[in-house]
Short mmCIF file of C-alpha atoms in Angstrom, two decimals:
data_model
loop_
_atom_site.label_atom_id
_atom_site.label_comp_id
_atom_site.label_asym_id
_atom_site.label_seq_id
_atom_site.Cartn_x
_atom_site.Cartn_y
_atom_site.Cartn_z
CA MET A 10 12.41 2.14 24.65
CA CYS A 11 9.06 3.89 24.14
CA ASN A 12 10.61 6.33 21.66
CA PHE A 13 12.19 3.41 19.77
CA VAL A 14 8.85 1.61 19.46
CA SER A 15 7.07 4.83 18.46
CA GLN A 16 9.58 5.48 15.69
CA ILE A 17 9.04 2.03 14.15
CA TYR A 18 5.26 2.34 14.45
CA PHE A 19 5.38 5.76 12.80
CA TRP A 20 7.49 4.30 9.98
CA TYR A 21 4.87 1.68 9.21
CA MET A 22 1.80 3.88 9.47
CA ALA A 23 3.28 6.95 7.73
CA VAL A 24 3.53 5.40 4.26
CA ASP A 25 0.13 5.73 2.59
CA ARG A 26 -0.31 3.42 -0.39
CA ILE A 27 -2.11 4.80 -3.45
CA LEU A 28 -3.38 2.88 -6.47
CA ILE A 29 -3.88 4.71 -9.77
CA VAL A 30 -6.33 2.96 -12.10
CA ASP A 31 -6.35 4.56 -15.55
CA ASP A 32 -5.76 3.31 -19.10
CA GLU A 33 -3.61 6.35 -20.00
CA GLU A 34 -0.15 5.01 -19.16
CA THR A 35 1.76 8.28 -19.59
CA LEU A 36 -0.67 10.11 -17.31
CA CYS A 37 -0.33 7.35 -14.72
CA GLU A 38 3.45 7.58 -14.75
CA VAL A 39 3.37 11.35 -14.27
CA LEU A 40 0.96 11.06 -11.33
CA LYS A 41 3.01 8.22 -9.83
CA LEU A 42 6.23 10.25 -10.00
CA ASN A 43 4.68 13.32 -8.39
CA LEU A 44 2.87 11.40 -5.65
CA GLU A 45 6.02 9.43 -4.84
CA ASN A 46 7.86 12.74 -4.54
CA GLU A 47 5.32 13.58 -1.81
CA GLY A 48 6.29 10.42 0.07
CA TYR A 49 3.48 8.09 -1.00
CA ASP A 50 3.90 4.47 -2.12
CA VAL A 51 2.20 4.32 -5.53
CA ASP A 52 1.13 1.47 -7.82
CA ILE A 53 -0.44 1.63 -11.28
CA ALA A 54 -3.11 -0.53 -12.93
CA LEU A 55 -3.97 0.18 -16.57
CA SER A 56 -7.43 -1.36 -16.27
CA ALA A 57 -9.98 -2.25 -13.63
CA GLU A 58 -9.39 -5.90 -14.50
CA GLU A 59 -5.70 -5.54 -13.62
CA ALA A 60 -6.49 -3.57 -10.45
CA LEU A 61 -8.82 -6.31 -9.22
CA THR A 62 -5.91 -8.77 -9.22
CA TYR A 63 -4.14 -6.65 -6.56
CA ASN A 64 -4.57 -6.94 -2.80
CA LEU A 65 -6.78 -3.84 -2.77
CA GLN A 66 -7.42 -3.72 0.97
CA THR A 67 -3.77 -2.71 1.50
CA TYR A 68 -4.29 0.66 -0.22
CA SER A 69 -5.01 3.93 1.58
CA LEU A 70 -6.64 5.57 -1.46
CA ILE A 71 -7.58 4.75 -5.07
CA LEU A 72 -7.48 7.22 -7.96
CA LEU A 73 -9.99 5.81 -10.44
CA ASP A 74 -10.78 6.69 -14.04
CA ILE A 75 -14.38 6.12 -15.14
CA MET A 76 -14.09 5.37 -18.85
CA MET A 77 -12.01 2.22 -19.25
CA GLY A 78 -12.51 -1.26 -20.76
CA ASP A 79 -15.09 -3.93 -20.00
CA ILE A 80 -15.13 -2.97 -16.31
CA SER A 81 -15.69 0.77 -15.99
CA GLY A 82 -14.56 2.86 -13.04
CA ILE A 83 -18.20 3.09 -11.94
CA LYS A 84 -18.55 -0.70 -11.91
CA MET A 85 -15.26 -1.13 -10.05
CA ALA A 86 -16.30 1.45 -7.45
CA LYS A 87 -19.56 -0.45 -6.87
CA MET A 88 -17.58 -3.66 -6.41
CA LEU A 89 -15.26 -2.01 -3.89
CA LYS A 90 -18.08 -0.45 -1.88
CA SER A 91 -20.03 -3.71 -1.76
CA ASP A 92 -17.09 -5.64 -0.27
CA ILE A 93 -16.59 -5.15 3.47
CA ALA A 94 -12.82 -5.54 3.07
CA THR A 95 -12.56 -2.56 0.68
CA ALA A 96 -15.68 -0.50 1.43
CA ASP A 97 -13.80 2.07 3.52
CA ILE A 98 -11.01 2.75 1.02
CA PRO A 99 -11.31 6.37 -0.19
CA ILE A 100 -11.91 6.76 -3.93
CA ILE A 101 -11.19 9.82 -6.06
CA PHE A 102 -12.66 9.70 -9.55
CA CYS A 103 -10.43 11.29 -12.22
CA THR A 104 -12.37 11.46 -15.47
CA ALA A 105 -13.17 13.35 -18.65
CA ARG A 106 -16.89 12.93 -17.92
CA ASP A 107 -17.60 16.42 -16.70
CA SER A 108 -21.38 16.75 -16.46
CA GLU A 109 -23.02 17.55 -13.14
CA ASP A 110 -25.02 14.31 -13.36
CA ASP A 111 -21.81 12.29 -13.69
CA MET A 112 -20.32 14.04 -10.68
CA VAL A 113 -23.42 13.49 -8.57
CA MET A 114 -23.53 9.83 -9.58
CA GLY A 115 -19.88 9.36 -8.62
CA LEU A 116 -20.30 11.01 -5.25
CA ASN A 117 -23.49 9.06 -4.58
CA LEU A 118 -21.53 5.85 -5.14
CA GLY A 119 -19.40 6.82 -2.16
CA ALA A 120 -16.50 8.53 -3.90
CA ASP A 121 -14.64 11.03 -1.73
CA ASP A 122 -13.85 13.46 -4.54
CA TYR A 123 -14.36 13.95 -8.27
CA ILE A 124 -11.67 15.54 -10.47
CA MET A 125 -12.42 16.42 -14.08
CA LYS A 126 -9.87 16.07 -16.89
CA PRO A 127 -7.85 17.88 -18.01
CA TYR A 128 -6.42 18.62 -14.59
CA THR A 129 -3.11 19.75 -13.18
CA VAL A 130 -0.94 17.34 -11.24
CA ARG A 131 -0.74 19.95 -8.49
CA ASN A 132 -4.53 19.84 -8.12
CA VAL A 133 -4.60 16.04 -7.92
CA VAL A 134 -1.85 15.96 -5.28
CA ALA A 135 -3.70 18.57 -3.22
CA ARG A 136 -6.97 16.60 -3.44
CA VAL A 137 -5.18 13.38 -2.44
CA LYS A 138 -3.68 15.06 0.62
CA SER A 139 -7.06 16.51 1.57
CA VAL A 140 -8.89 13.18 1.34
CA LEU A 141 -6.18 11.33 3.27
CA ARG A 142 -6.26 14.00 6.01
CA ARG A 143 -10.04 13.61 6.33
CA THR A 144 -9.92 9.83 6.48
CA ALA A 145 -7.02 9.90 8.94
CA SER A 146 -8.90 12.20 11.31
CA HIS A 147 -11.96 9.94 11.05
CA LYS A 148 -9.88 6.93 12.02
CA VAL A 149 -8.48 8.73 15.05
CA GLY A 150 -11.97 9.64 16.22
CA ASN A 151 -13.54 6.26 15.46
CA VAL A 152 -11.77 3.26 16.92
CA SER A 153 -13.80 0.80 14.88
CA ALA A 154 -12.50 2.39 11.67
CA GLU A 155 -8.84 2.03 12.54
CA LYS A 156 -6.61 -0.23 10.47
CA PRO A 157 -5.83 -3.60 12.03
CA ASN A 158 -2.70 -3.59 14.19
CA ARG A 159 -1.84 -7.12 13.15
CA LEU A 160 -0.78 -8.81 9.94
CA VAL A 161 -1.80 -12.47 9.83
CA VAL A 162 -0.91 -15.12 7.28
CA GLU A 163 -2.33 -18.42 8.48
CA GLY A 164 -0.23 -19.23 11.59
CA LEU A 165 2.21 -16.36 11.07
CA CYS A 166 1.25 -13.21 12.99
CA LEU A 167 2.93 -9.81 13.26
CA ASP A 168 1.72 -7.56 16.07
CA LEU A 169 2.50 -4.11 14.69
CA GLU A 170 1.87 -2.31 17.96
CA PHE A 171 4.04 -4.46 20.22
CA LYS A 172 6.53 -5.44 17.48
CA ARG A 173 6.03 -9.14 18.18
CA CYS A 174 6.17 -12.05 15.74
CA THR A 175 4.58 -15.42 16.46
CA VAL A 176 4.61 -18.60 14.41
CA ASP A 177 1.82 -21.04 15.23
CA GLY A 178 1.44 -19.36 18.62
CA GLU A 179 5.16 -19.42 19.51
CA GLU A 180 7.03 -16.13 19.71
CA VAL A 181 9.94 -15.71 17.30
CA LYS A 182 12.62 -13.16 18.09
CA LEU A 183 13.25 -10.86 15.14
CA ALA A 184 15.81 -8.09 14.93
CA ARG A 185 14.43 -4.63 14.16
CA LYS A 186 15.30 -4.70 10.45
CA GLU A 187 14.03 -8.27 10.12
CA PHE A 188 10.68 -7.23 11.60
CA GLU A 189 10.46 -4.16 9.37
CA LEU A 190 11.38 -6.20 6.29
CA LEU A 191 8.81 -8.90 6.99
CA THR A 192 6.16 -6.25 7.67
CA TYR A 193 6.96 -4.54 4.36
CA LEU A 194 6.85 -7.80 2.39
CA ILE A 195 3.54 -8.96 3.88
CA SER A 196 2.00 -5.48 3.48
CA HIS A 197 2.75 -5.78 -0.25
CA ARG A 198 1.70 -9.41 -0.45
CA GLY A 199 1.43 -10.75 -3.99
CA LYS A 200 3.83 -8.15 -5.39
CA ILE A 201 7.55 -8.35 -6.19
CA LEU A 202 9.49 -5.50 -4.58
CA SER A 203 12.74 -4.37 -6.15
CA ARG A 204 15.96 -4.12 -4.15
CA GLU A 205 15.78 -0.35 -4.60
CA GLN A 206 12.30 -0.22 -3.04
CA ILE A 207 13.35 -2.40 -0.11
CA LEU A 208 16.51 -0.40 0.55
CA SER A 209 14.57 2.87 0.34
CA HIS A 210 11.93 1.79 2.87
CA ILE A 211 13.96 -0.31 5.30
CA TRP A 212 17.42 1.21 5.22
CA SER A 213 16.59 4.82 4.28
CA ASP A 214 18.39 6.15 7.36
CA GLU A 215 21.73 4.55 6.49
CA VAL A 216 24.31 6.08 4.17
CA VAL A 217 25.71 2.94 2.53
CA VAL A 218 23.94 -0.41 2.42
CA LEU A 219 25.07 -3.32 0.26
CA ASP A 220 22.61 -5.47 -1.71
CA ARG A 221 24.05 -8.40 0.23
CA THR A 222 22.44 -6.94 3.37
CA ILE A 223 18.99 -7.68 1.95
CA ASP A 224 19.99 -11.24 1.04
CA VAL A 225 21.32 -11.91 4.56
CA ASN A 226 18.15 -10.60 6.22
CA ILE A 227 15.93 -12.59 3.84
CA THR A 228 17.90 -15.77 4.64
CA ARG A 229 17.55 -15.16 8.37
CA LEU A 230 13.82 -14.47 8.07
CA ARG A 231 13.20 -17.65 6.12
CA SER A 232 15.01 -19.62 8.78
CA LYS A 233 13.26 -17.96 11.73
CA ILE A 234 9.66 -18.21 10.52
CA GLY A 235 9.90 -21.93 9.73
CA ALA A 236 7.43 -23.31 7.20
CA TYR A 237 6.31 -19.78 6.32
CA GLY A 238 9.79 -19.02 5.03
CA SER A 239 8.71 -20.57 1.73
CA TYR A 240 6.20 -17.74 1.34
CA ILE A 241 9.10 -15.34 0.77
CA VAL A 242 9.89 -15.65 -2.93
CA THR A 243 12.91 -14.53 -4.94
CA ARG A 244 12.65 -13.31 -8.51
CA SER A 245 16.18 -13.14 -9.89
CA GLY A 246 16.89 -9.75 -11.41
CA PHE A 247 13.71 -8.27 -9.94
CA GLY A 248 13.61 -8.61 -6.16
CA TYR A 249 11.62 -10.27 -3.39
CA GLY A 250 7.98 -10.74 -2.51
CA PHE A 251 5.57 -12.52 -0.17
CA ARG A 252 3.32 -14.86 -2.12
CA ASP A 253 -0.47 -15.08 -1.77
#
C-alpha cells in the first residue's frame, strides 16, 4: 500500500510546469518541443498580458523575455515578485539585452538566471534543469517553502498526500484514475486540456486506452463531487477543463 501511494505522489510531483513568455512564436514552439521532450509540461504566452491571465502560481518556472509589448518582462517580473502567491516561482530571463547592467538589473529583481540571445536550445534546457534542481533542494531543506499538499476549490478539497477527496467536509470515495484525473484538471484550472494530454498524463502506463474511457471517468467525477461537478467543463473538439 505504501508503494502504491508513493507512486501516485511521485506522479503528481514529478511533472514540473514551465511557462514560456516571449513574443517570438517560432522560438517559443521550439523551446516548448524540446522541454516537453525532457518530460516537462510546457505552456506558451506570446505577451506578458496573456501570461497574466494564466493561473501563474501553478508553474514551477517561468522563462521570460524582457523586450515585449506594453508590459515588459522586467515589469512582469516585478509584479510576480511583489505577489506572495507567485514570489517564489523561479524566473529565467531570456533576452537580446546583453549588457552587464541589464544582467545585474535582472538578477537584482530576483531572477534565478539570465540567458542572452541568441542561445542554443541545449543551453536553455540545461539552465532550466539547473534552476529546478536548486529550487527543489531548497524546498526539501525548508519546510515552509514546500508546495501545498492540498488542492482546494471552495468546499472541494483534494489531499494529495493521503489521496483523499472531501466535498463540503464529507469524504468522497474516488478510484485511483478518478483522483488523478481530478488532480490534473484542478492543477491546470482555467485551461482546456486535450484528450491527448489527458491520456498521456493519466493513462501513460497503459497500452491501449479508448477516448470513451475519459468520458466515463469525467461522468463519474461529476456525479461524485456533487455541485462541483459543474466546474468540469467540456469543449467539444478540444477537451476538458476545470473552470475558474
